[in-house]
Structure formats: C-alpha cells, structure tokens
PDB file of C-alpha atoms in Angstrom:
ATOM      1  CA  UNK V1002     101.631 126.737  27.741  1.00 78.00           C
ATOM      2  CA  UNK V1003     104.071 124.208  29.119  1.00 91.00           C
ATOM      3  CA  UNK V1004     106.458 122.466  26.781  1.00 94.00           C
ATOM      4  CA  UNK V1005     108.928 119.743  27.685  1.00 96.00           C
ATOM      5  CA  UNK V1006     111.935 119.184  25.470  1.00 96.00           C
ATOM      6  CA  UNK V1007     114.037 116.067  25.751  1.00 96.00           C
ATOM      7  CA  UNK V1008     116.092 114.116  23.245  1.00 96.00           C
ATOM      8  CA  UNK V1009     115.404 110.408  23.712  1.00 96.00           C
ATOM      9  CA  UNK V1010     117.460 109.210  20.755  1.00 96.00           C
ATOM     10  CA  UNK V1011     120.322 106.841  21.495  1.00 95.00           C
ATOM     11  CA  UNK V1012     121.697 106.712  17.958  1.00 94.00           C
ATOM     12  CA  UNK V1013     121.175 104.650  14.804  1.00 95.00           C
ATOM     13  CA  UNK V1014     117.443 105.365  14.707  1.00 94.00           C
ATOM     14  CA  UNK V1015     116.871 103.940  18.181  1.00 97.00           C
ATOM     15  CA  UNK V1016     115.375 105.554  21.274  1.00 97.00           C
ATOM     16  CA  UNK V1017     115.566 105.053  25.024  1.00 97.00           C
ATOM     17  CA  UNK V1018     111.930 103.961  25.511  1.00 97.00           C
ATOM     18  CA  UNK V1019     112.406 103.493  29.262  1.00 97.00           C
ATOM     19  CA  UNK V1020     109.322 105.591  30.064  1.00 96.00           C
ATOM     20  CA  UNK V1021     107.212 103.291  27.896  1.00 97.00           C
ATOM     21  CA  UNK V1022     108.001 100.159  29.873  1.00 97.00           C
ATOM     22  CA  UNK V1023     105.102  99.079  32.108  1.00 97.00           C
ATOM     23  CA  UNK V1024     103.420 102.413  31.416  1.00 96.00           C
ATOM     24  CA  UNK V1025     100.779 103.782  33.759  1.00 95.00           C
ATOM     25  CA  UNK V1026      99.886 106.679  31.442  1.00 97.00           C
ATOM     26  CA  UNK V1027      96.355 107.952  31.939  1.00 97.00           C
ATOM     27  CA  UNK V1028      94.300 109.093  28.958  1.00 97.00           C
ATOM     28  CA  UNK V1029      91.993 112.032  28.398  1.00 97.00           C
ATOM     29  CA  UNK V1030      88.996 112.095  26.060  1.00 95.00           C
ATOM     30  CA  UNK V1031      91.087 114.160  23.637  1.00 96.00           C
ATOM     31  CA  UNK V1032      93.871 111.552  23.759  1.00 98.00           C
ATOM     32  CA  UNK V1033      91.399 108.762  23.034  1.00 97.00           C
ATOM     33  CA  UNK V1034      89.770 110.648  20.166  1.00 96.00           C
ATOM     34  CA  UNK V1035      93.127 111.609  18.642  1.00 97.00           C
ATOM     35  CA  UNK V1036      94.442 108.027  18.747  1.00 98.00           C
ATOM     36  CA  UNK V1037      91.124 106.568  17.545  1.00 97.00           C
ATOM     37  CA  UNK V1038      91.233 108.954  14.559  1.00 97.00           C
ATOM     38  CA  UNK V1039      94.331 107.038  13.434  1.00 98.00           C
ATOM     39  CA  UNK V1040      92.190 103.912  13.029  1.00 97.00           C
ATOM     40  CA  UNK V1041      92.829 102.242  16.391  1.00 97.00           C
ATOM     41  CA  UNK V1042      89.919 100.883  18.413  1.00 95.00           C
ATOM     42  CA  UNK V1043      89.800 101.914  22.071  1.00 95.00           C
ATOM     43  CA  UNK V1044      90.107  98.336  23.299  1.00 94.00           C
ATOM     44  CA  UNK V1045      93.337  97.971  21.272  1.00 96.00           C
ATOM     45  CA  UNK V1046      95.180 100.759  23.090  1.00 97.00           C
ATOM     46  CA  UNK V1047      93.372 101.464  26.367  1.00 97.00           C
ATOM     47  CA  UNK V1048      92.329  99.614  29.478  1.00 95.00           C
ATOM     48  CA  UNK V1049      90.925 100.535  32.847  1.00 95.00           C
ATOM     49  CA  UNK V1050      93.360 100.308  35.722  1.00 94.00           C
ATOM     50  CA  UNK V1051      93.152 101.951  39.128  1.00 92.00           C
ATOM     51  CA  UNK V1052      90.225 104.210  38.269  1.00 92.00           C
ATOM     52  CA  UNK V1053      91.497 105.636  34.981  1.00 95.00           C
ATOM     53  CA  UNK V1054      91.629 104.770  31.319  1.00 96.00           C
ATOM     54  CA  UNK V1055      95.311 104.076  30.693  1.00 97.00           C
ATOM     55  CA  UNK V1056      97.500 103.088  27.797  1.00 98.00           C
ATOM     56  CA  UNK V1057      97.503  99.333  27.383  1.00 98.00           C
ATOM     57  CA  UNK V1058     100.694  97.380  27.966  1.00 97.00           C
ATOM     58  CA  UNK V1059     101.687  94.490  25.764  1.00 96.00           C
ATOM     59  CA  UNK V1060     104.634  92.296  26.737  1.00 96.00           C
ATOM     60  CA  UNK V1061     105.490  94.734  29.540  1.00 97.00           C
ATOM     61  CA  UNK V1062     105.572  97.850  27.376  1.00 98.00           C
ATOM     62  CA  UNK V1063     103.226 100.449  25.912  1.00 98.00           C
ATOM     63  CA  UNK V1064     101.268  99.015  23.019  1.00 98.00           C
ATOM     64  CA  UNK V1065     102.657 101.788  20.792  1.00 98.00           C
ATOM     65  CA  UNK V1066     106.335 101.203  21.593  1.00 98.00           C
ATOM     66  CA  UNK V1067     108.164  99.682  18.643  1.00 98.00           C
ATOM     67  CA  UNK V1068     110.248  96.845  20.147  1.00 96.00           C
ATOM     68  CA  UNK V1069     112.955  97.206  17.501  1.00 96.00           C
ATOM     69  CA  UNK V1070     113.605 100.957  17.620  1.00 98.00           C
ATOM     70  CA  UNK V1071     112.027 101.623  21.037  1.00 97.00           C
ATOM     71  CA  UNK V1072     110.346 104.613  19.378  1.00 97.00           C
ATOM     72  CA  UNK V1073     106.690 105.567  19.626  1.00 98.00           C
ATOM     73  CA  UNK V1074     104.546 104.467  16.678  1.00 98.00           C
ATOM     74  CA  UNK V1075     102.162 107.392  17.241  1.00 98.00           C
ATOM     75  CA  UNK V1076     104.691 109.981  18.398  1.00 97.00           C
ATOM     76  CA  UNK V1077     103.016 112.974  16.723  1.00 97.00           C
ATOM     77  CA  UNK V1078      99.664 111.901  18.209  1.00 98.00           C
ATOM     78  CA  UNK V1079     100.832 110.638  21.613  1.00 98.00           C
ATOM     79  CA  UNK V1080      98.834 111.362  24.790  1.00 98.00           C
ATOM     80  CA  UNK V1081      99.268 114.604  26.702  1.00 97.00           C
ATOM     81  CA  UNK V1082     100.969 112.852  29.617  1.00 97.00           C
ATOM     82  CA  UNK V1083     103.567 111.407  27.244  1.00 97.00           C
ATOM     83  CA  UNK V1084     104.167 114.871  25.797  1.00 97.00           C
ATOM     84  CA  UNK V1085     104.862 116.248  29.272  1.00 97.00           C
ATOM     85  CA  UNK V1086     107.110 113.437  30.508  1.00 97.00           C
ATOM     86  CA  UNK V1087     109.490 113.425  32.410  1.00 97.00           C
ATOM     87  CA  UNK V1088     107.571 116.251  34.100  1.00 97.00           C
ATOM     88  CA  UNK V1089     105.127 114.529  36.450  1.00 96.00           C
ATOM     89  CA  UNK V1090     102.437 115.636  38.883  1.00 94.00           C
ATOM     90  CA  UNK V1091     102.258 114.613  42.525  1.00 92.00           C
ATOM     91  CA  UNK V1092      98.519 114.683  43.226  1.00 89.00           C
ATOM     92  CA  UNK V1093      98.905 114.386  47.003  1.00 92.00           C
ATOM     93  CA  UNK V1094     101.400 117.266  47.215  1.00 94.00           C
ATOM     94  CA  UNK V1095      99.792 119.244  44.344  1.00 94.00           C
ATOM     95  CA  UNK V1096     103.178 119.918  42.796  1.00 94.00           C
ATOM     96  CA  UNK V1097     105.254 118.987  39.781  1.00 96.00           C
ATOM     97  CA  UNK V1098     108.669 117.353  39.622  1.00 96.00           C
ATOM     98  CA  UNK V1099     110.975 115.686  37.171  1.00 96.00           C
ATOM     99  CA  UNK V1100     110.763 111.885  37.250  1.00 96.00           C
ATOM    100  CA  UNK V1101     114.092 110.431  38.337  1.00 95.00           C
ATOM    101  CA  UNK V1102     113.155 107.182  36.549  1.00 95.00           C
ATOM    102  CA  UNK V1103     114.010 108.892  33.248  1.00 97.00           C
ATOM    103  CA  UNK V1104     117.689 108.282  32.370  1.00 96.00           C
ATOM    104  CA  UNK V1105     117.848 111.660  30.609  1.00 95.00           C
ATOM    105  CA  UNK V1106     115.990 113.699  33.210  1.00 95.00           C
ATOM    106  CA  UNK V1107     118.992 116.000  33.706  1.00 94.00           C
ATOM    107  CA  UNK V1108     118.875 116.932  30.010  1.00 94.00           C
ATOM    108  CA  UNK V1109     115.160 117.786  29.944  1.00 95.00           C
ATOM    109  CA  UNK V1110     114.098 121.394  29.495  1.00 96.00           C
ATOM    110  CA  UNK V1111     110.736 122.655  30.720  1.00 95.00           C
ATOM    111  CA  UNK V1112     109.485 125.834  29.087  1.00 95.00           C
ATOM    112  CA  UNK V1113     106.968 127.607  31.296  1.00 95.00           C
ATOM    113  CA  UNK V1114     106.466 128.281  34.973  1.00 95.00           C
ATOM    114  CA  UNK V1115     105.857 125.824  37.799  1.00 94.00           C
ATOM    115  CA  UNK V1116     102.455 127.450  38.371  1.00 96.00           C
ATOM    116  CA  UNK V1117     101.497 126.923  34.726  1.00 97.00           C
ATOM    117  CA  UNK V1118     102.593 123.297  34.967  1.00 96.00           C
ATOM    118  CA  UNK V1119     100.511 122.695  38.092  1.00 96.00           C
ATOM    119  CA  UNK V1120      97.428 124.261  36.451  1.00 96.00           C
ATOM    120  CA  UNK V1121      97.973 122.126  33.359  1.00 96.00           C
ATOM    121  CA  UNK V1122      98.307 118.915  35.371  1.00 96.00           C
ATOM    122  CA  UNK V1123      95.197 119.727  37.428  1.00 96.00           C
ATOM    123  CA  UNK V1124      93.294 120.144  34.161  1.00 96.00           C
ATOM    124  CA  UNK V1125      94.897 116.979  32.764  1.00 96.00           C
ATOM    125  CA  UNK V1126      93.718 114.909  35.723  1.00 94.00           C
ATOM    126  CA  UNK V1127      90.224 116.408  35.539  1.00 95.00           C
ATOM    127  CA  UNK V1128      90.123 115.423  31.855  1.00 96.00           C
ATOM    128  CA  UNK V1129      91.340 111.924  32.721  1.00 96.00           C
ATOM    129  CA  UNK V1130      88.528 111.573  35.258  1.00 95.00           C
ATOM    130  CA  UNK V1131      86.106 112.735  32.572  1.00 95.00           C
ATOM    131  CA  UNK V1132      87.429 110.055  30.198  1.00 95.00           C
ATOM    132  CA  UNK V1133      86.916 107.360  32.836  1.00 94.00           C
ATOM    133  CA  UNK V1134      83.354 108.563  33.506  1.00 94.00           C
ATOM    134  CA  UNK V1135      82.643 108.543  29.787  1.00 92.00           C
ATOM    135  CA  UNK V1136      83.962 104.982  29.607  1.00 91.00           C
ATOM    136  CA  UNK V1137      81.683 103.983  32.498  1.00 91.00           C
ATOM    137  CA  UNK V1138      78.702 105.520  30.679  1.00 91.00           C
ATOM    138  CA  UNK V1139      79.435 104.224  27.191  1.00 87.00           C
ATOM    139  CA  UNK V1140      81.836 101.294  27.510  1.00 81.00           C
ATOM    140  CA  UNK V1141      84.810 100.529  25.288  1.00 75.00           C
ATOM    141  CA  UNK V1142      82.925  99.975  22.061  1.00 71.00           C
ATOM    142  CA  UNK V1143      80.743 103.109  22.233  1.00 71.00           C
ATOM    143  CA  UNK V1144      83.232 105.551  23.709  1.00 73.00           C
TER     144      UNK V1144
END
C-alpha cells in the first residue's frame, strides 16, 4: 500500500492549505459514502465538473477547508486523492509525480514503489469513473 507523509502545519495550530485552494479533487464512491456518513449531503460537498464528481469549492477553496486554521474539517475522513497528495497521477503519461504546486513537496515522503503507486492511481481513477456513473444513474439526492 502507498502512504504519503507530509507535515502541513505552519505553527500555532495553522496549516498550509495551499492544496485545498480551487481544488479539483475527484471523488470515489467510497469517498462519498465516508463523507456522507458524517452527516453531509452529497450536494453540500460534491459537484460535477469535467466528467467527475469533485469536491465542491466555496469562496475559492475546498468546502472542508477551515478558513481560520486552513486545516481540513474532515481530515480523518478525507478523500483518497487528498490522502495521496502531493503524489499525483499523470493519466496521459500513465505515471506518478510529486506536484510542484505544493510548497512542502521536497519534504514529502512516499512509502511504497512507483509501480504500486501507478496501480493505486489507476484503480482510483476507475473508482472515480464509477462514482460519476452512479451519479448519472441516481442523481445527487439518491446517490
């Protein structure tokens, strides 16, 4: 299993939060179910953009980003893609890389092999496609 370790704290109970600004994070069915189990309705945290269910942005940031601390309100339940960041998948090249957008990318540690990461991201995108198809079949209210 792939694990990404990165310390996003900037001191005094505050976090970087850069990756949560204008997020494009896609969601899987498991992500949706996990977040919904916390009491959130799908339409509160997800929207369809560019062929995927994605985390909703509010005021230019992820709906779960606390504007005061810049920490994630659902950190322990966050989507798989958030758990893997700053490791990202290039679909066209079928490879993984570290996202240079992350100010702490040099400090990130990835536990696991590149091959494992690629397999995981392939599965992740297949699950994201499944979530979008489920949305098309059932809609937001009956997901």
